[in-house]
């Protein structure tokens, strides 16, 4: 699969989805002009906070310390996510990782980067795990260690469900597979809507001893 992708990239190079410049799915100039950063805020209630911290009120029901969000889920951001998922374009995941890093603060090297695992059926359909690719690229650029700490065990689908139902569907959807006691973990996902997936993963990591859990996502609906 990877060899075929390399051949296709030679025959039909990636193009910026905005200006069609060859070489990447979103060039630096277009990302600055078309993918607007969101203000630093609590990802749950949208209250302004320092460094995307979960606010004090929401913290009472959240296991996450900070959730960094690069953009709103609209226009160009939406197109990039579609290209990554449904066109199976691995380069898009790398470009999204580069954009994610723009909002991340400095972290010491003992912090672990952990992708939210994609459902096995989706990985088979797409030929790769898109969140894994984003996490790998973040790890490569920052020097932080990437580890697959979670396995998805839930089979519930979120599509079409109301907010409360979606959160309940995702409870206990992950199991922790490695020792995380006293470790700090950054979860990586492409989109956050209700936060149910991130909270479920963070809850399990904390239950197994993680000292602090953060998250970074490319877009928020």
Coordinates of C-alpha atoms in Angstrom, one line a residue:
X1 CA 0.0 0.0 0.0
X2 CA 2.8 2.5 0.9
X3 CA 4.7 1.7 -2.3
X4 CA 1.6 2.3 -4.3
X5 CA 1.2 5.7 -2.6
X6 CA 4.8 6.6 -3.3
X7 CA 4.3 5.8 -7.0
X8 CA 1.0 7.8 -7.1
X9 CA 2.8 10.8 -5.5
X10 CA 5.4 10.8 -8.3
X11 CA 2.8 10.4 -11.1
X12 CA 0.2 12.7 -9.5
X13 CA 1.9 15.0 -6.8
X14 CA -0.2 16.4 -4.0
X15 CA -1.6 19.8 -4.6
X16 CA -2.7 22.5 -2.2
X17 CA -6.5 22.3 -2.0
X18 CA -6.7 26.1 -2.2
X19 CA -4.1 27.3 -4.8
X20 CA -3.1 24.0 -6.4
X21 CA 0.6 24.5 -5.7
X22 CA 2.3 21.1 -5.9
X23 CA 4.1 19.5 -3.0
X24 CA 1.6 19.5 -0.2
X25 CA -2.1 19.4 0.5
X26 CA -2.2 22.8 2.1
X27 CA 0.7 25.2 1.4
X28 CA 2.0 27.5 4.2
X29 CA 0.6 30.7 2.7
X30 CA -2.9 29.3 2.2
X31 CA -2.9 27.8 5.7
X32 CA -2.2 31.2 7.1
X33 CA -4.9 32.8 5.0
X34 CA -7.6 30.2 5.1
X35 CA -7.2 28.2 8.3
X36 CA -7.8 30.7 11.1
X37 CA -6.7 29.9 14.6
X38 CA -9.3 29.7 17.4
X39 CA -8.9 31.8 20.6
X40 CA -7.5 30.0 23.6
X41 CA -10.5 28.6 25.3
X42 CA -12.1 25.8 27.3
X43 CA -13.0 23.2 24.6
X44 CA -16.3 22.3 26.4
X45 CA -18.0 25.7 27.2
X46 CA -15.8 27.9 24.9
X47 CA -15.0 30.2 27.8
X48 CA -11.7 32.0 27.2
X49 CA -8.8 30.4 29.2
X50 CA -5.0 30.5 29.2
X51 CA -3.3 28.0 27.0
X52 CA -6.6 26.1 26.1
X53 CA -7.0 25.0 29.7
X54 CA -10.3 23.3 30.7
X55 CA -12.1 25.9 32.8
X56 CA -12.7 25.4 36.5
X57 CA -16.4 24.7 36.1
X58 CA -15.9 22.1 33.3
X59 CA -12.9 20.6 35.2
X60 CA -15.4 19.1 37.7
X61 CA -16.5 16.7 35.0
X62 CA -13.4 16.4 32.8
X63 CA -10.3 14.3 33.1
X64 CA -8.4 16.6 30.6
X65 CA -6.2 19.5 31.7
X66 CA -5.8 21.2 28.3
X67 CA -7.3 20.6 24.8
X68 CA -5.5 22.5 22.1
X69 CA -7.6 23.2 19.0
X70 CA -6.1 24.5 15.8
X71 CA -9.2 25.6 13.9
X72 CA -12.9 25.5 13.5
X73 CA -14.5 22.7 11.5
X74 CA -15.4 24.7 8.4
X75 CA -14.3 25.4 4.8
X76 CA -10.7 24.5 4.3
X77 CA -10.3 22.5 7.5
X78 CA -13.3 20.4 6.6
X79 CA -11.8 19.7 3.1
X80 CA -8.5 18.6 4.6
X81 CA -10.2 16.2 7.0
X82 CA -12.3 14.8 4.2
X83 CA -9.2 14.3 2.0
X84 CA -7.3 12.6 4.8
X85 CA -10.2 10.2 5.7
X86 CA -12.1 9.5 2.5
X87 CA -9.3 10.0 -0.2
X88 CA -6.9 8.1 2.0
X89 CA -4.3 10.8 1.6
X90 CA -1.5 10.2 4.1
X91 CA 0.2 13.5 3.2
X92 CA -2.8 15.3 4.5
X93 CA -2.3 13.7 8.0
X94 CA 1.3 15.0 8.0
X95 CA 0.2 18.5 7.0
X96 CA -2.5 18.5 9.7
X97 CA 0.2 17.5 12.3
X98 CA 2.3 20.4 11.2
X99 CA -0.7 22.7 11.8
X100 CA -1.4 21.1 15.2
X101 CA 2.1 21.9 16.4
X102 CA 1.5 25.6 15.9
X103 CA -0.8 25.6 19.0
X104 CA 1.2 23.2 21.2
X105 CA 3.4 24.6 23.9
X106 CA 6.9 23.2 24.7
X107 CA 6.8 19.9 26.4
X108 CA 9.6 18.0 28.2
X109 CA 10.7 14.8 26.5
X110 CA 9.1 12.5 29.0
X111 CA 5.6 13.4 27.7
X112 CA 4.0 10.7 25.6
X113 CA 2.1 11.4 22.4
X114 CA -0.8 8.9 22.0
X115 CA -3.2 8.7 19.1
X116 CA -6.9 8.0 19.6
X117 CA -7.2 4.6 17.9
X118 CA -9.4 4.5 14.8
X119 CA -12.0 1.7 14.5
X120 CA -10.5 -1.4 12.8
X121 CA -13.1 -1.3 10.0
X122 CA -12.2 2.3 9.2
X123 CA -8.5 1.5 9.1
X124 CA -9.2 -1.4 6.6
X125 CA -11.3 0.9 4.4
X126 CA -8.8 3.7 4.3
X127 CA -5.6 1.6 4.2
X128 CA -4.1 3.4 7.2
X129 CA -4.9 4.9 10.6
X130 CA -5.1 8.7 10.1
X131 CA -4.7 9.6 13.8
X132 CA -1.7 7.3 14.0
X133 CA -0.1 9.2 11.1
X134 CA -0.8 12.6 12.7
X135 CA 0.7 11.4 16.0
X136 CA 3.8 9.9 14.3
X137 CA 4.4 13.2 12.5
X138 CA 3.9 15.3 15.7
X139 CA 6.4 12.9 17.4
X140 CA 8.9 13.2 14.6
X141 CA 8.8 17.0 14.6
X142 CA 8.8 17.6 18.4
X143 CA 11.0 14.7 19.4
X144 CA 8.3 13.5 21.9
X145 CA 7.9 9.7 22.2
X146 CA 4.8 8.3 20.5
X147 CA 3.2 5.2 22.1
X148 CA 0.0 3.3 21.3
X149 CA -1.4 3.2 24.8
X150 CA -5.0 2.5 24.0
X151 CA -7.1 -0.1 22.2
X152 CA -10.6 0.7 21.1
X153 CA -13.1 -1.9 22.4
X154 CA -16.5 -0.1 21.9
X155 CA -18.5 -0.7 18.8
X156 CA -21.0 2.1 19.2
X157 CA -21.5 4.6 16.4
X158 CA -21.8 8.3 17.1
X159 CA -23.4 9.4 13.9
X160 CA -26.9 10.9 14.3
X161 CA -26.9 10.5 18.1
X162 CA -27.7 13.4 20.4
X163 CA -24.9 14.9 22.6
X164 CA -25.8 13.0 25.8
X165 CA -26.3 9.7 23.9
X166 CA -22.9 10.1 22.2
X167 CA -21.1 10.6 25.4
X168 CA -22.8 7.5 27.0
X169 CA -22.1 5.4 23.9
X170 CA -18.4 6.0 24.3
X171 CA -18.0 5.2 28.0
X172 CA -15.5 2.4 28.6
X173 CA -14.7 2.3 24.8
X174 CA -10.9 2.0 25.4
X175 CA -8.5 -0.1 27.4
X176 CA -5.0 0.9 28.4
X177 CA -2.3 -1.5 27.2
X178 CA 0.9 -0.1 28.7
X179 CA 2.1 1.3 32.0
X180 CA 1.2 5.0 32.3
X181 CA 1.6 5.4 36.0
X182 CA 2.8 9.0 36.8
X183 CA 3.2 9.7 33.1
X184 CA 1.8 12.7 31.2
X185 CA 0.0 12.0 27.9
X186 CA -1.1 14.1 24.9
X187 CA -4.0 12.5 23.1
X188 CA -4.2 13.2 19.4
X189 CA -7.4 13.3 17.3
X190 CA -8.6 15.0 14.2
X191 CA -11.9 16.4 15.3
X192 CA -13.7 17.1 18.6
X193 CA -17.4 17.5 18.8
X194 CA -18.9 16.6 22.2
X195 CA -15.5 15.5 23.7
X196 CA -16.9 12.0 24.5
X197 CA -14.1 10.1 22.8
X198 CA -11.3 12.2 24.4
X199 CA -12.9 12.1 27.9
X200 CA -13.4 8.3 27.7
X201 CA -9.7 7.8 26.7
X202 CA -8.5 10.3 29.3
X203 CA -10.6 8.7 32.0
X204 CA -9.0 5.3 31.4
X205 CA -5.5 6.7 31.3
X206 CA -6.1 8.5 34.6
X207 CA -7.6 5.3 36.1
X208 CA -4.4 3.5 35.3
X209 CA -2.3 6.2 36.9
X210 CA -1.5 8.8 34.3
X211 CA -0.7 12.0 36.2
X212 CA -2.0 14.4 33.6
X213 CA -3.8 14.0 30.3
X214 CA -3.9 16.6 27.5
X215 CA -5.2 16.5 24.0
X216 CA -4.6 18.3 20.7
X217 CA -7.1 18.3 17.8
X218 CA -7.1 19.9 14.4
X219 CA -10.7 21.1 14.3
X220 CA -13.7 21.6 16.6
X221 CA -17.3 21.3 15.4

